[in-house]
Short mmCIF file of C-alpha atoms in Angstrom, two decimals:
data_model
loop_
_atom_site.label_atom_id
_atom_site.label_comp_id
_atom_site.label_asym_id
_atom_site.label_seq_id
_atom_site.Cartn_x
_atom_site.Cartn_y
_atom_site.Cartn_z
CA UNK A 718 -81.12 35.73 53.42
CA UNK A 719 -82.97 32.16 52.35
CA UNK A 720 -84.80 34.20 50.14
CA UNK A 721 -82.00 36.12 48.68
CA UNK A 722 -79.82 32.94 47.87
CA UNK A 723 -83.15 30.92 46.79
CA UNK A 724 -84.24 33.50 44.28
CA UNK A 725 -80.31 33.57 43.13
CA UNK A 726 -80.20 29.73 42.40
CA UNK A 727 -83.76 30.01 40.77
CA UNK A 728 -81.76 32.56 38.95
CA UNK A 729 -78.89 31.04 37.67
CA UNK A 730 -80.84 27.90 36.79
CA UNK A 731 -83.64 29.22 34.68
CA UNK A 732 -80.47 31.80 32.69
CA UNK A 733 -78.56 28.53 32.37
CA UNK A 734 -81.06 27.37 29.88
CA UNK A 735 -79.28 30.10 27.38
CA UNK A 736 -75.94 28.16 27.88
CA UNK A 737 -77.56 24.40 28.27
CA UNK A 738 -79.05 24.83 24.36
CA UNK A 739 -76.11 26.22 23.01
CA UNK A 740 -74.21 23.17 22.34
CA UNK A 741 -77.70 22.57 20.30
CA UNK A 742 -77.78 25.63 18.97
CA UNK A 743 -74.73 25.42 17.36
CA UNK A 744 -75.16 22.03 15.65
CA UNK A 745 -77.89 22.73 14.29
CA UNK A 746 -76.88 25.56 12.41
CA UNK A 747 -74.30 26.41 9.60
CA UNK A 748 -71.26 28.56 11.45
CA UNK A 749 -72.21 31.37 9.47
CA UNK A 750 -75.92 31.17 10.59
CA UNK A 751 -74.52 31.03 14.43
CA UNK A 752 -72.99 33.46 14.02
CA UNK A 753 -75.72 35.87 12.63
CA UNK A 754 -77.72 34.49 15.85
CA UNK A 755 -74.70 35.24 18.46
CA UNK A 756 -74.55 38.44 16.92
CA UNK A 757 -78.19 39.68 16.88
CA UNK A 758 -79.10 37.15 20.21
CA UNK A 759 -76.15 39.69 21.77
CA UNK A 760 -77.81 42.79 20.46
CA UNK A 761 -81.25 41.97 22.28
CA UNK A 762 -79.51 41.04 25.16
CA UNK A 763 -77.88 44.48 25.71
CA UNK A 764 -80.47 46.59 24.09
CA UNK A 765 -82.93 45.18 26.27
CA UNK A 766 -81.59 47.07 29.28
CA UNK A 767 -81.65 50.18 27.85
CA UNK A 768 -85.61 49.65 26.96
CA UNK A 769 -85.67 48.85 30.77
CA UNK A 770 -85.18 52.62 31.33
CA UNK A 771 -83.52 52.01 34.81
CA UNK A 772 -86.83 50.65 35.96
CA UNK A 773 -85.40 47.78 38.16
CA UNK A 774 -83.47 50.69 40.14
CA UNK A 775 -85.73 53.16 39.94
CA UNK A 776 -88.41 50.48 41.66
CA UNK A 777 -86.48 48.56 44.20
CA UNK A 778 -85.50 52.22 45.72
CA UNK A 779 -89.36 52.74 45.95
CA UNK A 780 -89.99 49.60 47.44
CA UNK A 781 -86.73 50.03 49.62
CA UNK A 782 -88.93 53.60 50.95
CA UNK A 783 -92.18 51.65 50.64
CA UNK A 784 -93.58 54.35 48.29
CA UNK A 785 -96.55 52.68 46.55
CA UNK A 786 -96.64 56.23 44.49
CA UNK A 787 -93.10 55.92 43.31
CA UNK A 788 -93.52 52.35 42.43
CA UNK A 789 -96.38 52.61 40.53
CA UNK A 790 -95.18 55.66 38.46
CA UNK A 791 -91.60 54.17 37.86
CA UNK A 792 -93.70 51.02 36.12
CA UNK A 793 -95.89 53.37 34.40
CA UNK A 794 -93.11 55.28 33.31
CA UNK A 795 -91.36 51.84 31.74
CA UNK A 796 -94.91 50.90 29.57
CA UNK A 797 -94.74 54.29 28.47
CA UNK A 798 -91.32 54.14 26.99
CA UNK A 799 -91.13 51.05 25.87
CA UNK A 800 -94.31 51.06 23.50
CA UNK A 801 -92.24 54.52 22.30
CA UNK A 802 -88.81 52.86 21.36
CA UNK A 803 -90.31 49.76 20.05
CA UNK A 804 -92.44 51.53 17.43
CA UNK A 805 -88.71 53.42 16.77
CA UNK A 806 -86.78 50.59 16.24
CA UNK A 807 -89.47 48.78 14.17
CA UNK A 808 -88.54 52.04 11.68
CA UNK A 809 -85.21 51.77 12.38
CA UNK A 810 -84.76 48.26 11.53
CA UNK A 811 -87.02 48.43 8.57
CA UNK A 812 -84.56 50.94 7.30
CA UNK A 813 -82.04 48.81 7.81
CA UNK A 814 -83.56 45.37 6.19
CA UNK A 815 -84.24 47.62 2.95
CA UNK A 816 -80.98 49.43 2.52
CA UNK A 817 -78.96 46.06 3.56
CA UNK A 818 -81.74 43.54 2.03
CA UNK A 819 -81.19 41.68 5.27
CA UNK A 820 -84.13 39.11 5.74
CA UNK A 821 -87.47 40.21 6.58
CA UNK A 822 -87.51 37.80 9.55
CA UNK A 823 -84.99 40.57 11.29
CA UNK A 824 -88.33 43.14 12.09
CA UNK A 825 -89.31 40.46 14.71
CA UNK A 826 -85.95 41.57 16.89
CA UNK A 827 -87.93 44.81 17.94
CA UNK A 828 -90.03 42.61 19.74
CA UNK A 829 -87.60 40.25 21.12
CA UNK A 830 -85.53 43.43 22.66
CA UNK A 831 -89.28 44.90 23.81
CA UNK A 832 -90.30 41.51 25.03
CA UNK A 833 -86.79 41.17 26.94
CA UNK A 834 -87.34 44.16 28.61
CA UNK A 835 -91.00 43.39 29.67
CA UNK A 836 -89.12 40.22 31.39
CA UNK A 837 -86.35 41.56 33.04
CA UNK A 838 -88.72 43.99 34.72
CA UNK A 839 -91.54 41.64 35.83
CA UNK A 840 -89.22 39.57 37.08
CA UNK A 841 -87.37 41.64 39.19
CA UNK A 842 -90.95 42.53 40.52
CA UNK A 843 -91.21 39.02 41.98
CA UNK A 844 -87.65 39.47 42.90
CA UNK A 845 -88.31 42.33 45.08
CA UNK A 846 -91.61 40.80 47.08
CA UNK A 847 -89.73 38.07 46.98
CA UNK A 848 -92.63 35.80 45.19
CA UNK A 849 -90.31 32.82 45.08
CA UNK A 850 -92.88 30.79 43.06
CA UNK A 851 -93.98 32.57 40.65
CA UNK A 852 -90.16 33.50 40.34
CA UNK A 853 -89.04 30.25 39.70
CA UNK A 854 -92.19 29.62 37.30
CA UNK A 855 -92.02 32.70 35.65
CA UNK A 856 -88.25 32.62 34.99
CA UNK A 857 -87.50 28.79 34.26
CA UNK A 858 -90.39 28.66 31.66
CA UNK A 859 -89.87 31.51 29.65
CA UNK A 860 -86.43 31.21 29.25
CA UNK A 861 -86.12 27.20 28.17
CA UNK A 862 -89.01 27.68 25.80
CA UNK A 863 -87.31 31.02 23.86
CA UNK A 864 -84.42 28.51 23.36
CA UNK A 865 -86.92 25.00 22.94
CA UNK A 866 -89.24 26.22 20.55
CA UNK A 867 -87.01 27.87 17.96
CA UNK A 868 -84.73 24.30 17.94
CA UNK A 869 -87.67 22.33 17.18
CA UNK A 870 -88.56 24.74 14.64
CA UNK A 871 -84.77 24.20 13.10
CA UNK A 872 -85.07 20.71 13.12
CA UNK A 873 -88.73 20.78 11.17
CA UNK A 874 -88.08 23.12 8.61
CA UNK A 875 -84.95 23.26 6.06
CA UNK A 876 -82.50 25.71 5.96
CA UNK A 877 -83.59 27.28 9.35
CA UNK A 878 -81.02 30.47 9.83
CA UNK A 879 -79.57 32.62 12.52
CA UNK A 880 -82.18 35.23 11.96
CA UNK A 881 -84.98 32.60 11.66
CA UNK A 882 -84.10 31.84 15.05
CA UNK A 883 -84.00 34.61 16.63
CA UNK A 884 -88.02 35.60 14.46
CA UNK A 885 -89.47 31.79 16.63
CA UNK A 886 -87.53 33.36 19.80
CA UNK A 887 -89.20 36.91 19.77
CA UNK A 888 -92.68 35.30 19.83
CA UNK A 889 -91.96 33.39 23.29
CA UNK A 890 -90.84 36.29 25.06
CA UNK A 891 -93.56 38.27 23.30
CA UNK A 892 -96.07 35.99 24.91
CA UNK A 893 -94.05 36.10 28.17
CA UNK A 894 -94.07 40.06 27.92
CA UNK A 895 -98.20 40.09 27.83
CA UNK A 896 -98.23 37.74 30.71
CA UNK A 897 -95.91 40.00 33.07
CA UNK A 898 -97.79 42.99 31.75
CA UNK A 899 -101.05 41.19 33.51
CA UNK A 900 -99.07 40.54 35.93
CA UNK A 901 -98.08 44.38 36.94
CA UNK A 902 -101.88 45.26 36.02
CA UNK A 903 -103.26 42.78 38.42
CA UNK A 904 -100.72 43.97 41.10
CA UNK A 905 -102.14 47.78 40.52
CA UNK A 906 -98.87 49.26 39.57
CA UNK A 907 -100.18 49.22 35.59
CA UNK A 908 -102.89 51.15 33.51
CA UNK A 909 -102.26 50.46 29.53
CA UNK A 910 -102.29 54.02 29.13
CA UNK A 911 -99.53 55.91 27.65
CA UNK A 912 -98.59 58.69 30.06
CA UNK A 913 -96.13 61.95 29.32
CA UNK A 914 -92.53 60.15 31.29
CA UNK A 915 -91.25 63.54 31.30
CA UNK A 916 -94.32 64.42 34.42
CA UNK A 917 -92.32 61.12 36.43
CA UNK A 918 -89.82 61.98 39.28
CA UNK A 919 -87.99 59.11 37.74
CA UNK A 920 -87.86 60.32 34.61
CA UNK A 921 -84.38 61.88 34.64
CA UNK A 922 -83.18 59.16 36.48
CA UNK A 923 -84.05 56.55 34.52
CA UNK A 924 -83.00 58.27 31.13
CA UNK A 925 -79.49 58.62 32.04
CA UNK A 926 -79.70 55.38 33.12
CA UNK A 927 -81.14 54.26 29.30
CA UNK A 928 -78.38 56.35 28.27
CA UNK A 929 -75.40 54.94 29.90
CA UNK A 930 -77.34 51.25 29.43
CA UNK A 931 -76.89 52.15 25.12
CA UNK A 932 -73.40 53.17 26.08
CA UNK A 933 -72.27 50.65 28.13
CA UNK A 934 -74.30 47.92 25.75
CA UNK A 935 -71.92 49.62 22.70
CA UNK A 936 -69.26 48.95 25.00
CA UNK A 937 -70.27 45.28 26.03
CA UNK A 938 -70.77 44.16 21.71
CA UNK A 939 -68.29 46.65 20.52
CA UNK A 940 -65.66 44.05 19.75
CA UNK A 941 -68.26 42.28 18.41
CA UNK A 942 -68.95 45.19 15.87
CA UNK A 943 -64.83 45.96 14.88
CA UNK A 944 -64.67 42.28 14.12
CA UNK A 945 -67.55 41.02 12.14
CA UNK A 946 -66.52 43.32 9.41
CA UNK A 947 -62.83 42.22 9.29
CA UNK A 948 -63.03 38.82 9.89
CA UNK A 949 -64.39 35.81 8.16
CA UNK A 950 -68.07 34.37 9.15
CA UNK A 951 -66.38 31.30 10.26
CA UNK A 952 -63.37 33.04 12.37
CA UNK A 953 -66.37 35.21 14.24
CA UNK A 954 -68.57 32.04 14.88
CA UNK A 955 -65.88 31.29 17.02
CA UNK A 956 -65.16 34.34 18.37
CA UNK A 957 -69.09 34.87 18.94
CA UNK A 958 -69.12 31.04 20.60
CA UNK A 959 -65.86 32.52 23.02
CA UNK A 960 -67.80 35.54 23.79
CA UNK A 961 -71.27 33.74 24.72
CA UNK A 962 -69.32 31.50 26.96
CA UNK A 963 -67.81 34.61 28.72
CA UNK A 964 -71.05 36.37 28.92
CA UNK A 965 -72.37 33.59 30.95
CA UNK A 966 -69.79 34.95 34.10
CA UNK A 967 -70.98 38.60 33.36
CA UNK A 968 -74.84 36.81 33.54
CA UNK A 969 -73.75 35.08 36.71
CA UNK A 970 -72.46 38.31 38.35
CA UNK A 971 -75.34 40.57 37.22
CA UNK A 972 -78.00 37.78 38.65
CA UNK A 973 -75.87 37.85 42.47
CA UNK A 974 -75.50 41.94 41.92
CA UNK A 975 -79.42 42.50 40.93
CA UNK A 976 -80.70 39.78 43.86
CA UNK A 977 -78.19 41.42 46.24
CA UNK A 978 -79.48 45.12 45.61
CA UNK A 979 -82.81 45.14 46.92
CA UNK A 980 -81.64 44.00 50.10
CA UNK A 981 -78.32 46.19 50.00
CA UNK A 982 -80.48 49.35 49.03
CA UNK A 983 -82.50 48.47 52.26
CA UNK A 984 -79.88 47.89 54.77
CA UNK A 985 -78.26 51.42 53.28
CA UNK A 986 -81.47 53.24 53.97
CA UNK A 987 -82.00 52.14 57.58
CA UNK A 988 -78.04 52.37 58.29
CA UNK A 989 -76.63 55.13 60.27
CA UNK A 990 -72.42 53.77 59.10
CA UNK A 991 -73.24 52.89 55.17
CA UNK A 992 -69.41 52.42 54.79
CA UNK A 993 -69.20 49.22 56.72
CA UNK A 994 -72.74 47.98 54.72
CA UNK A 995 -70.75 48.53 51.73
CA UNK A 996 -67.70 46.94 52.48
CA UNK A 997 -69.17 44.00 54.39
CA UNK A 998 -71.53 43.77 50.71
CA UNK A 999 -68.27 44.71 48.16
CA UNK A 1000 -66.84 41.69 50.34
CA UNK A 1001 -69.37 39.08 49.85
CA UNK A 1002 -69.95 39.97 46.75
CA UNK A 1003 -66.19 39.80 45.31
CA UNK A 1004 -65.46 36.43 46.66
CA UNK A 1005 -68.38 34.84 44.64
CA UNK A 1006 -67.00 36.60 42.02
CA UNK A 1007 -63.79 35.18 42.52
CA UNK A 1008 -64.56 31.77 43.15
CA UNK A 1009 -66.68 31.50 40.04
CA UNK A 1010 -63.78 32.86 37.72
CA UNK A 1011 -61.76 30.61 38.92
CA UNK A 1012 -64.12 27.08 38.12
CA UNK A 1013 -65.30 28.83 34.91
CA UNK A 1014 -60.97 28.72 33.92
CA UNK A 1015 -60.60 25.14 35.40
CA UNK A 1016 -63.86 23.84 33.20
CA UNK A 1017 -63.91 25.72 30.23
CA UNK A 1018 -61.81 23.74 28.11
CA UNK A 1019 -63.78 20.26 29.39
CA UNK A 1020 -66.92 22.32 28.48
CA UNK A 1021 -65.77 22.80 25.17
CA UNK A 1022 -64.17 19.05 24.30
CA UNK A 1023 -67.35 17.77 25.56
CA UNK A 1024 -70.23 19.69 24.52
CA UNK A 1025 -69.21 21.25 21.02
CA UNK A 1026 -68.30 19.87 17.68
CA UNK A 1027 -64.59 19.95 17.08
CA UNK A 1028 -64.61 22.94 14.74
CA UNK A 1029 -65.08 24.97 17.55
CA UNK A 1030 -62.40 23.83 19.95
CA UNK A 1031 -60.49 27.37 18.90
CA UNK A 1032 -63.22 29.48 21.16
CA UNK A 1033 -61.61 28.33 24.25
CA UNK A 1034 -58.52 29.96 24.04
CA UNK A 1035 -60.85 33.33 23.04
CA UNK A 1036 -62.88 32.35 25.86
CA UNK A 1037 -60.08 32.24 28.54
CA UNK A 1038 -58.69 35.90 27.45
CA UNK A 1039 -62.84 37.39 27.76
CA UNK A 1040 -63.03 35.72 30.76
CA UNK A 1041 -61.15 38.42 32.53
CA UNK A 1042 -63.30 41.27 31.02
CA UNK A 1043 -65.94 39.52 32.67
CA UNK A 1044 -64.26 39.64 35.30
CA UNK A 1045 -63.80 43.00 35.59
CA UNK A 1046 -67.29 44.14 34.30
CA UNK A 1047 -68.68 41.94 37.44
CA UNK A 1048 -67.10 44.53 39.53
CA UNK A 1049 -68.17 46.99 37.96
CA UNK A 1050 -71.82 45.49 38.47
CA UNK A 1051 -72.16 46.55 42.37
CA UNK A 1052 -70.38 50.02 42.05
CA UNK A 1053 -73.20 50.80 39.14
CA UNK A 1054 -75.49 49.47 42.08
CA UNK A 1055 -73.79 52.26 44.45
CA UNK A 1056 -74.10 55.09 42.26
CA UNK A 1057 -77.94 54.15 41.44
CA UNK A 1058 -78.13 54.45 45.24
CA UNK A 1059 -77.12 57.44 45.24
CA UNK A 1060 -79.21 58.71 41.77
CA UNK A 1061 -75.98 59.26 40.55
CA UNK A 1062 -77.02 57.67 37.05
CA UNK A 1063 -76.05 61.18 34.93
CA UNK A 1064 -72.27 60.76 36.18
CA UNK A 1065 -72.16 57.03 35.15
CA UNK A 1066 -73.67 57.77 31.34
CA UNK A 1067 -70.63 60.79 31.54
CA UNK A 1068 -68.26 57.78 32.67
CA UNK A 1069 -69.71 55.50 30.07
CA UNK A 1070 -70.18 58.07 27.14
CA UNK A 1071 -66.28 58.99 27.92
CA UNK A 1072 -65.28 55.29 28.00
CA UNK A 1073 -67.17 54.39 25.16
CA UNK A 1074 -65.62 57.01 22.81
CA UNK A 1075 -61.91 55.88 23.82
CA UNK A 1076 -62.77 52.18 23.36
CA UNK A 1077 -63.65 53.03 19.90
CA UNK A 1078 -60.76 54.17 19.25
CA UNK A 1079 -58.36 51.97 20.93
CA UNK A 1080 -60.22 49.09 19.62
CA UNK A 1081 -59.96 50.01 16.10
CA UNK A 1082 -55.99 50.86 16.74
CA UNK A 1083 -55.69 47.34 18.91
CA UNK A 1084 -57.12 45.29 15.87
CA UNK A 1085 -54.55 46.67 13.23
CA UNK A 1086 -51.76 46.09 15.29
CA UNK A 1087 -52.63 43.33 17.17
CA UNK A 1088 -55.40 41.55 15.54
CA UNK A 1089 -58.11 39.99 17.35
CA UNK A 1090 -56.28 39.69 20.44
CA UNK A 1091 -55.69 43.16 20.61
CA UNK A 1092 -59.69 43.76 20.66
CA UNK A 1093 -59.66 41.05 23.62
CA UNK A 1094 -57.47 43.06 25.15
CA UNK A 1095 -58.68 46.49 24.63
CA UNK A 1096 -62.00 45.10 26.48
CA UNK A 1097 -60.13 43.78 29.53
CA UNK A 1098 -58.63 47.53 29.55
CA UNK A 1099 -61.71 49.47 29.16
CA UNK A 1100 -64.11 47.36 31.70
CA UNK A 1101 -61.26 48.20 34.50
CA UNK A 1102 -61.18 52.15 33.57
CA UNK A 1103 -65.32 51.56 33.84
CA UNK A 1104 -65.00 49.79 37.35
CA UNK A 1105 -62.64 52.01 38.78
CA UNK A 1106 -63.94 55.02 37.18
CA UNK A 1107 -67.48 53.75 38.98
CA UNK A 1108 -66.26 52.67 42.20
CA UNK A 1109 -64.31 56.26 42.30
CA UNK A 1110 -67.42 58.27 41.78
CA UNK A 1111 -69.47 55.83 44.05
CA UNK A 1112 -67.01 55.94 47.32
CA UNK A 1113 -66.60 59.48 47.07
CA UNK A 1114 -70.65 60.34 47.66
CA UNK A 1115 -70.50 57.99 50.37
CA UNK A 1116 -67.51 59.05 52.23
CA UNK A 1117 -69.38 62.60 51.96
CA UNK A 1118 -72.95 61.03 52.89
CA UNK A 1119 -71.25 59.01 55.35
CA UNK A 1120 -69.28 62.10 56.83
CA UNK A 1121 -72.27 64.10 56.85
CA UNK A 1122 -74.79 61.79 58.70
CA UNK A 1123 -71.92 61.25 61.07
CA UNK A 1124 -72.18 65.18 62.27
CA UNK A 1125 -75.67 65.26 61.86
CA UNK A 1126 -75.76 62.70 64.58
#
C-alpha cells in the first residue's frame, strides 16, 4: 500500500507539469494558436491510448498470473502495432496537411501520439514492479521537458504557433519513447522485430480494447469537434482552456484507477468473495473521487484569477459545467477496470460504439438548440449512460463468477 500511494503522488506530480505550464502556455501564444495546440495536444492525448492496444491491461493481468510468456507477448504485441499505425497515420495526416494546406509541422503529431503511447506503457511497466525510482525519474522528466523545451523554443523564435508547439513536443517524447523501448529490451520482454499480433492470445483482447479506446477518445474530444467549426477561434480558446482544466480531474482519476488496478486485479485473482474486493475498492476509490471534485469547484475560479490573463476569466464558468463529466467519466474509469478483468473488452467497444453514435447525434441537436451549453451538457449525459452502461455489464459477470465459485466451493 506505500507503494501504491507513492507511485500515485509520483503520479500526479510529474502529470501536473501539463497543468503547471499552461498558464505559460497560454501567454505565450496568440488565442487562436492555443487553441490549435489544445485542440491537437487533446488529440494525442486520446489517440495515444488507442496506439496502447490495451497493453497496460493486457500486461498487469500477466503479471497479476506471473506469466513471463503472456507478458512478454502482450509487449511484443504493442511494438508490433504501434510501428503499424504510426506509418498509417503519417499517410493519413499527410493527406490531410495537403488537402487542408495545414502546416507541415502537423506530420510530427504521428510521433507525438506513437511516442505517447511508448510512455504510457513503459511506465506502467515500472508501475507494475513497482520500480519507484525509475518511476519517479522516468515520469517527472519526460513530462516537464515535452512542456519546457517547446516554451523556450516560443520565446526564441517569432511567431511560434500551436502546431509549432506541439512539432518541439513530439521530439521529447520521441526521445523518451527510444529510452522506454531500451528499457523493455533490457528487461527481456522486447525483440525489435515485427511479429504477426494476430498469432498473440492478446490479440483480440487488446483490439477491442483499441477499438473502444478510438470510440471512447471520439467521445472524450467530440465536443471539441461540433464546436471548433461553429464557433470563433477566440470563443474555443476558451472553451479548449475550460476543457484542459477539466481534463486534469479525468487525469487525476485515471492515475488513482491505473495505480489501483494492478493491485485490485491481484487481490481478485487470489479472492474466493470478489464482490466484497470490489466494493471495499469501488469504495475507496469513489471517495477520492469525491473529495477531489469537490477542491477542484472550491479552487477553480482562484486558479483562474491568479494564473491566467484576464481574457480568459470566461473558461471558468465552462470549466465548472465539464467538471461534472469528469466526474462521471472517473467512474466510469474502475468499471472499464472490471470488465478488463473479466476480458470483457468486446462488450465495452459495443457500449462505446453505441454511445458514441447517440452522442453524435445529441450533440449536434444540443448545440442548435442550446448552444455551447447544450454540448456541455450532452457530455455530462453521455459519460453517465457510459458508467452505468459499464458498471451494468461489469456487476453482472461478477455476480455470475461470484455465484459460481461460491458452488464450486
Amino acid at each position: 500500500m506505500k507503494k501504491l500511494v507513492t507511485l500515485s503522488l509520483v503520479t500526479l506530480i510529474s502529470s501536473s507539469a501539463a497543468f503547471l505550464f499552461l498558464p505559460y502556455i497560454s501567454a505565450s501564444l496568440s488565442m487562436a494558436s492555443f487553441a490549435d495546440y489544445s485542440f491537437f495536444y487533446s488529440l494525442s492525448a486520446v489517440l495515444s491510448s488507442v496506439y496502447v492496444f490495451g497493453t497496460t491491461a493486457s500486461y498487469s493481468l500477466a503479471a497479476a498470473e506471473k506469466n513471463d510468456t503472456y507478458a512478454s507477448d502482450s509487449i511484443q504485441m504493442f511494438y508490433s502495432v504501434n510501428v503499424f499505425l504510426t506509418g498509417l497515420a503519417f499517410l493519413a495526416t499527410l493527406i490531410v496537411i495537403i488537402g487542408l494546406n495545414l502546416s507541415w509541422a502537423l506530420l510530427a503529431l504521428p510521433l507525438l501520439i506513437s511516442g505517447r503511447s511508448v510512455f504510457q506503457v513503459t511506465s506502467h511497466y515500472f508501475r507494475v514492479n513497482k520500480n519507484t525510482s525509475k518511476f519517479a525519474y522516468y515520469q517527472i522528466i519526460t513530462l516537464t521537458a515535452s512542456f519546457l523545451v517547446p516554451l523556450l523554443c516560443s520565446e526564441l523564435i517569432k511567431e511560434f504557433s500551436g502546431i509549432d508547439f506541439i512539432a518541439v513536443m513530439s521530439f521529447i517524447l520521441l526521445a523518451a519513447a527510444c529510452i522506454g523501448f531500451g528499457v523493455l529490451y533490457n528487461a527481456g520482454l522486447l525483440k525489435f522485430t515485427l511479429i504477426n499480433p494476430l498469432k498473440i492470445t492478446f490479440f483480440r483482447f487488446g483490439f477491442f480494447a483499441a477499438l473502444h479506446s478510438l470510440a471512447a477518445a471520439f467521445i472524450t474530444i467530440m465536443d471539441r469537434f461540433i464546436l471548433i467549426g461553429f464557433i470563433e477561434k477566440e470563443i474555443f480558446a476558451l472553451y479548449a482552456l475550460a476543457a484542459t482544466l477539466a481534463s486534469a480531474l479525468s487525469l487525476f482519476f485515471t492515475i488513482v484507477n491505473q495505480n489501483i488496478a494492478p493491485d485490485f486485479y491481484s487481490k481478485m485473482k487470489i479472492s474466493n468473495n470478489k464482490m466484497k474486493v470490489f466494493y471495499k475498492y469501488l469504495l475507496v476509490y469513489s471517495a477520492i473521487l469525491v473529495v477531489a471534485f469537490g477542491l477542484y469547484q472550491g479552487l477553480i475560479s482562484y486558479i483562474v484569477d491568479i494564473f491566467f490573463s484576464k481574457e480568459y476569466a470566461g473558461a471558468v464558468e465552462f470549466s465548472r459545467i465539464l467538471a461534472f463529466a469528469s466526474f462521471v467519466q472517473g467512474m466510469y474509469f474502475f468499471a472499464s477496470s472490471l470488465l478488463m478483468y473479466f476480458n470483457l473488452s468486446e462488450k465495452l467497444f459495443k457500449i462505446t460504439l453505441l454511445l458514441g453514435c447517440i452522442s453524435i447525434v445529441f450533440g449536434i441537436s444540443a448545440y442548435k438548440f442550446w448552444g455551447i451549453y447544450g454540448v456541455m451538457y450532452n457530455c455530462i449525459l453521455i459519460w453517465f449512460l457510459y458508467a452505468l452502461s459499464a458498471y451494468f455489464v461489469g456487476y453482472k459477470e461478477l455476480k455470475c463468477v461470484n455465484n459460481l465459485e461460491s458452488v464450486c466451493s
